[in-house]
Coordinates of C-alpha atoms in Angstrom, one line a residue:
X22 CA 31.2 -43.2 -52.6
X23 CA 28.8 -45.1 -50.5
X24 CA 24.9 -45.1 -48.5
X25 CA 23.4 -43.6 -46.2
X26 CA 24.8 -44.1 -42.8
X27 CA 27.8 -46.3 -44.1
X28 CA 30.0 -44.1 -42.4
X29 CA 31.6 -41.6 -44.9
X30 CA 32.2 -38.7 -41.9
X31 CA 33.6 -41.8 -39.6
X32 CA 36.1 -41.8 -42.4
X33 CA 36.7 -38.0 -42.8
X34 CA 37.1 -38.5 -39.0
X35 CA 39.4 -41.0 -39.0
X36 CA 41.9 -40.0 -41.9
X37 CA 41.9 -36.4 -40.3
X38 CA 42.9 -38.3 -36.9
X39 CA 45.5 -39.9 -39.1
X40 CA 47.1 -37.4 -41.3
X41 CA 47.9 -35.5 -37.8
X42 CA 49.5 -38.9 -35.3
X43 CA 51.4 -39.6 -38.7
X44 CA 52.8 -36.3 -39.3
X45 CA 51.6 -36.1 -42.7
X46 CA 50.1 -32.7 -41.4
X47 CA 49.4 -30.6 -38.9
X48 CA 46.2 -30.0 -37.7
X49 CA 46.1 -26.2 -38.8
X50 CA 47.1 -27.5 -41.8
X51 CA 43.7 -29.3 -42.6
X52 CA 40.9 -27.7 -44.3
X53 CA 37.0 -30.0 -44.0
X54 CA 34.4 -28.7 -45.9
X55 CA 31.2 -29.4 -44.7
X56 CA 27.3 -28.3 -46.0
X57 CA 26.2 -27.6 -42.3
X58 CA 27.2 -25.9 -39.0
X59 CA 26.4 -28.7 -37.0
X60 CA 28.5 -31.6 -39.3
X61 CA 31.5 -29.7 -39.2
X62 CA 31.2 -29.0 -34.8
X63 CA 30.1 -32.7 -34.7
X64 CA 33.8 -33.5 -37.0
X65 CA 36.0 -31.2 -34.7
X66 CA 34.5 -32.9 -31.5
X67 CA 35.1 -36.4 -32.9
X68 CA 38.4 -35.7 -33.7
X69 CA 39.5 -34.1 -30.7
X70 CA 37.8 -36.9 -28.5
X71 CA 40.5 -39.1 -30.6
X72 CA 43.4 -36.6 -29.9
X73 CA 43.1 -34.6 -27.6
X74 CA 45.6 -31.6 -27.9
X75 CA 46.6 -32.9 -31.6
X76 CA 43.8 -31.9 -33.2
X77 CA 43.7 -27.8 -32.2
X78 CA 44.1 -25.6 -34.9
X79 CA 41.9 -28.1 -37.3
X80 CA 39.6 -26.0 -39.6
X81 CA 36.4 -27.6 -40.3
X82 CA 33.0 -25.5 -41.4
X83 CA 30.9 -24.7 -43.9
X84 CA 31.7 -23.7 -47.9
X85 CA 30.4 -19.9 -46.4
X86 CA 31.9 -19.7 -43.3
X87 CA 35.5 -20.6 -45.3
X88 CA 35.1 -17.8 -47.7
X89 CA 34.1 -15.4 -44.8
X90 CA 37.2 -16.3 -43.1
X91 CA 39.2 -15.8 -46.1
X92 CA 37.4 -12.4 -47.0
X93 CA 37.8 -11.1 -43.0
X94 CA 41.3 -11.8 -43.8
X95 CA 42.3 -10.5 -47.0
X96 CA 39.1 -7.7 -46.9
X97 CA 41.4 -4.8 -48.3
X98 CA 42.4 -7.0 -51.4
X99 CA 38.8 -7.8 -51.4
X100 CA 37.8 -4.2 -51.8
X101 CA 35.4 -4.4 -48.5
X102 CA 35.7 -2.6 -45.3
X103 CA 37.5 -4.2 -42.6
X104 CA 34.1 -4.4 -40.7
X105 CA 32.0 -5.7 -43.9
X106 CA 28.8 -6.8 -43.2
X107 CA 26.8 -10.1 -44.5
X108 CA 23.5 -9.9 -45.6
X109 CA 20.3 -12.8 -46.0
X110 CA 18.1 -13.1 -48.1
X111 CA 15.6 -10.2 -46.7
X112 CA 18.0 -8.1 -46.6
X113 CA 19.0 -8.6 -50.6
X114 CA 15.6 -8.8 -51.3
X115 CA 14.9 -5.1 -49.3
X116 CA 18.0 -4.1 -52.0
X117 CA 16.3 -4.9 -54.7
X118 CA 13.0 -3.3 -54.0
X119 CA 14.9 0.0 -53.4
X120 CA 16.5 0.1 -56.5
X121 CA 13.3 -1.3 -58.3
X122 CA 11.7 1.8 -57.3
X123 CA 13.5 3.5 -60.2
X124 CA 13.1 1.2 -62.8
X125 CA 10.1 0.8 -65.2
X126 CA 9.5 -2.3 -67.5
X127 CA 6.3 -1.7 -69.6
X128 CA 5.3 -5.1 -69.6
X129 CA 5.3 -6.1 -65.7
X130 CA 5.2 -3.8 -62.4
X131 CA 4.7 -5.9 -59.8
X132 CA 7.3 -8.8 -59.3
X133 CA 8.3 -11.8 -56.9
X134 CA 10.9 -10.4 -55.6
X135 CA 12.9 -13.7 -54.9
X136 CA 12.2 -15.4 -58.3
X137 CA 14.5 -12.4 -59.6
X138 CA 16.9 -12.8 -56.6
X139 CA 17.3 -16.3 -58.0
X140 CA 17.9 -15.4 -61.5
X141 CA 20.3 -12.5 -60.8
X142 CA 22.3 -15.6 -58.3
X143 CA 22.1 -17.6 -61.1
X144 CA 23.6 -14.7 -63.6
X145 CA 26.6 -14.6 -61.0
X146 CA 27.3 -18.6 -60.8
X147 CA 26.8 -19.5 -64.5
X148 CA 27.1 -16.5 -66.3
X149 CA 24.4 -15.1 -69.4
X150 CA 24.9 -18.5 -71.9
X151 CA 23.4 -20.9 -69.2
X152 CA 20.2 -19.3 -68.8
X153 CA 17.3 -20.6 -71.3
X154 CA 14.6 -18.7 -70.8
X155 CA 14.2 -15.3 -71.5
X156 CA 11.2 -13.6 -70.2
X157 CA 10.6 -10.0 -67.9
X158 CA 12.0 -11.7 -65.0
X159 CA 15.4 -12.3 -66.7
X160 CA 15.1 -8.7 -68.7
X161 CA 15.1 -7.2 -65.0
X162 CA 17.4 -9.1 -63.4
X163 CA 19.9 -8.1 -66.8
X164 CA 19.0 -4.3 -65.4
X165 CA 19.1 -4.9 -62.0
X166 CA 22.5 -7.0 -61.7
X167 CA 25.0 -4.1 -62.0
X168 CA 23.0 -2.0 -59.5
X169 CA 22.2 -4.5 -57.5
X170 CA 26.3 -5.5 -56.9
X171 CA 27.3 -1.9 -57.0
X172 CA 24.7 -0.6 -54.1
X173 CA 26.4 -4.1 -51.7
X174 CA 30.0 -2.5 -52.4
X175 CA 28.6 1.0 -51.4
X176 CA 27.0 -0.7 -48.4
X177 CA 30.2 -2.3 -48.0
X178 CA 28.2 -5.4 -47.9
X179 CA 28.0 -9.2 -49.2
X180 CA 25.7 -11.8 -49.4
X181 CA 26.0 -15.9 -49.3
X182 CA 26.7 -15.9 -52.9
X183 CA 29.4 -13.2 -52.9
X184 CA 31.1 -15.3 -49.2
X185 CA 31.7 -17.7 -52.1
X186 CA 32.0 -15.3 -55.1
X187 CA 34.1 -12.9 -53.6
X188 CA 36.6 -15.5 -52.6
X189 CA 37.4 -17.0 -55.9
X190 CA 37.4 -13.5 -57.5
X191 CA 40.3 -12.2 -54.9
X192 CA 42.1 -16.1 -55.9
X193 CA 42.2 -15.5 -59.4
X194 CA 42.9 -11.8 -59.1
X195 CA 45.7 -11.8 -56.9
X196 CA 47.9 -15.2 -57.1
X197 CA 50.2 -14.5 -54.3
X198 CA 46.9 -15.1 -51.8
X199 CA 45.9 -18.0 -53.9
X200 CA 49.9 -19.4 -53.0
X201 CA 49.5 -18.8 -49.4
X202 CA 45.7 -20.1 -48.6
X203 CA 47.0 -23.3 -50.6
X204 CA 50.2 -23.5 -48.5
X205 CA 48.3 -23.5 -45.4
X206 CA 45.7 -25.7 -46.2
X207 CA 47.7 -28.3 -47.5
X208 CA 45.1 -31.5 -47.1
X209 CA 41.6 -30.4 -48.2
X210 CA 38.4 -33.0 -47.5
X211 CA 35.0 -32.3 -48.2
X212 CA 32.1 -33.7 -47.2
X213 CA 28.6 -35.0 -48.7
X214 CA 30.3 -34.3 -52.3
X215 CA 27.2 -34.8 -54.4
X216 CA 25.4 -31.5 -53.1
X217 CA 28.6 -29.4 -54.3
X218 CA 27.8 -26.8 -57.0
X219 CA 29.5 -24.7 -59.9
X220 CA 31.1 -22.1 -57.6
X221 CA 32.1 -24.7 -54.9
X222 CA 33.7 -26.5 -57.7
X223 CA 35.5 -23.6 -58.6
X224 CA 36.6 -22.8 -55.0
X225 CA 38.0 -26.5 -54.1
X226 CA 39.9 -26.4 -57.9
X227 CA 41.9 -23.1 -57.0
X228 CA 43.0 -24.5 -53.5
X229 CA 44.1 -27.6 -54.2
X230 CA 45.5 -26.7 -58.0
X231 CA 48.8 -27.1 -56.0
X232 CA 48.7 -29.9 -54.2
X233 CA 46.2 -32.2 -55.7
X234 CA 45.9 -33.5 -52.2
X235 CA 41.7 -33.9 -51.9
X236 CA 39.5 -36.7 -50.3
X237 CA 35.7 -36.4 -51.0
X238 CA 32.9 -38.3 -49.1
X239 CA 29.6 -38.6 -51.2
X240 CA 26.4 -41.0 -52.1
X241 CA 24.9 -40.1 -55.5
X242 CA 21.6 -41.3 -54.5
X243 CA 21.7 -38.8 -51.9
X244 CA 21.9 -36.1 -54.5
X245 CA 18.5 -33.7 -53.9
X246 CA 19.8 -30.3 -54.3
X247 CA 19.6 -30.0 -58.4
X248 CA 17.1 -27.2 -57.7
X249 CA 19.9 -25.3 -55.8
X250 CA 22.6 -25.9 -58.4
X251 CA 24.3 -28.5 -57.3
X252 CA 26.0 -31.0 -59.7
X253 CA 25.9 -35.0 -59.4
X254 CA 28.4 -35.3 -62.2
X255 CA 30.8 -33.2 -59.5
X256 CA 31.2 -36.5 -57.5
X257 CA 30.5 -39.1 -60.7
X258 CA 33.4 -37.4 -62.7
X259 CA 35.6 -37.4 -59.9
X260 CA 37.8 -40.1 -60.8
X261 CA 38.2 -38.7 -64.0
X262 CA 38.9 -35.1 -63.4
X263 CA 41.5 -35.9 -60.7
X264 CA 43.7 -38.6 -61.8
X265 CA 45.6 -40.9 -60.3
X266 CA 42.3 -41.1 -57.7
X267 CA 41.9 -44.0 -55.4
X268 CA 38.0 -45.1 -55.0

């Protein structure tokens, strides 16, 4: 837990470069989780500038990018197409408008389509009980929800929730997966901690359930993202939630 340019990737960086001279793990053995494309390419090069040949194999990227690898792999367990597709947020939002097309709420016919795209998100990460208010919006996204999942498996489609959804479904449905993605990732680290959400939570729990071997790099302060979920009290209850830590 430290500031702003106090060098918590230097030390991702340097007990990745470690874990592999020692032999504590190999590099394809090594799971970073990153929030962008660019920290986990600017990870992989720093590493690889301090090992060389060592450090192929490492897998650093984003939270998305790790449950599209993991869906690509295991898509027939998954119940998607070997060739699935992924899908933004126009292209969700052009699902929604088709299927809206069918349905009539007396109280409201024209809607922002991306407030509802937020609340049916929000449906999938924290479930019905989370959600306070109850207005038209959240009356249509309570309609559109099943429809709206059913027409992506049709499509044989999924969008940034589901690459993070989808992952944790086919974990908890089918154990003997869960056993081998944790076997091979068998030293996970993540990076700026504090912006980590419910889901993301979720994921990192079910991989290293096993192993309990996790490092996290955060700064509290640095926490902006409550607006997209994520959850301070991920990186302040750290030391609590995984005992025997060391800070």
């Amino acid at each position: 837990l430290a500031g702003a340019g106090s060098g918590k990737t230097t030390v991702l960086v340097a007990r990745t470069g470690r874990l592999i001279a020692d032999q504590v793990a190999a590099a394809e053995n090594i799971l970073v989780l990153t929030f962008t494309n660019k920290a986990a390419r600017e990870l992989k090069h720093r590493v690889a500038h301090k090992l060389g040949a060592q450090a192929k194999g490492l897998w650093a990227g984003t939270f998305h990018s790790f449950g599209l690898r993991v869906l690509r792999e295991f898509s027939e367990q998954a119940g998607l197409p070997k060739q699935f597709g992924v899908i933004d947020q126009g292209d969700s939002q052009a699902i929604l408008k088709d299927i809206m097309k069918d349905i009539k709420i007396a109280s409201k016919d024209k809607y922002d389509l991306q407030a509802i795209l937020e609340i049916l998100n929000q449906r999938r990460t924290l479930g019905k009980q989370k959600l306070e208010a109850f207005d038209e919006y959240h009356e249509m996204a309570e309609v559109l929800l099943p429809k709206f999942l059913k027409k992506m498996d049709l499509m044989g489609v999924v969008d940034f929730e589901g690459l993070l959804l989808k992952p944790i479904e086919l974990f908890q449905s089918h154990p003997e997966i869960l056993e081998k993605v944790q076997s091979r990732f068998q030293q996970v680290m993540v990076d700026e901690f504090q912006d980590t959400n419910l889901t993301q939570m979720k994921l990192i729990d079910l991989l290293i359930r096993k192993h309990r071997n996790i490092t996290v790099v955060g700064d509290d302060d640095q926490s902006i993202y409550g607006w997209r979920g994520a959850e301070v009290k991920n990186i302040l209850n750290f030391p609590q939630n995984y005992k025997p830590c060391e800070v």
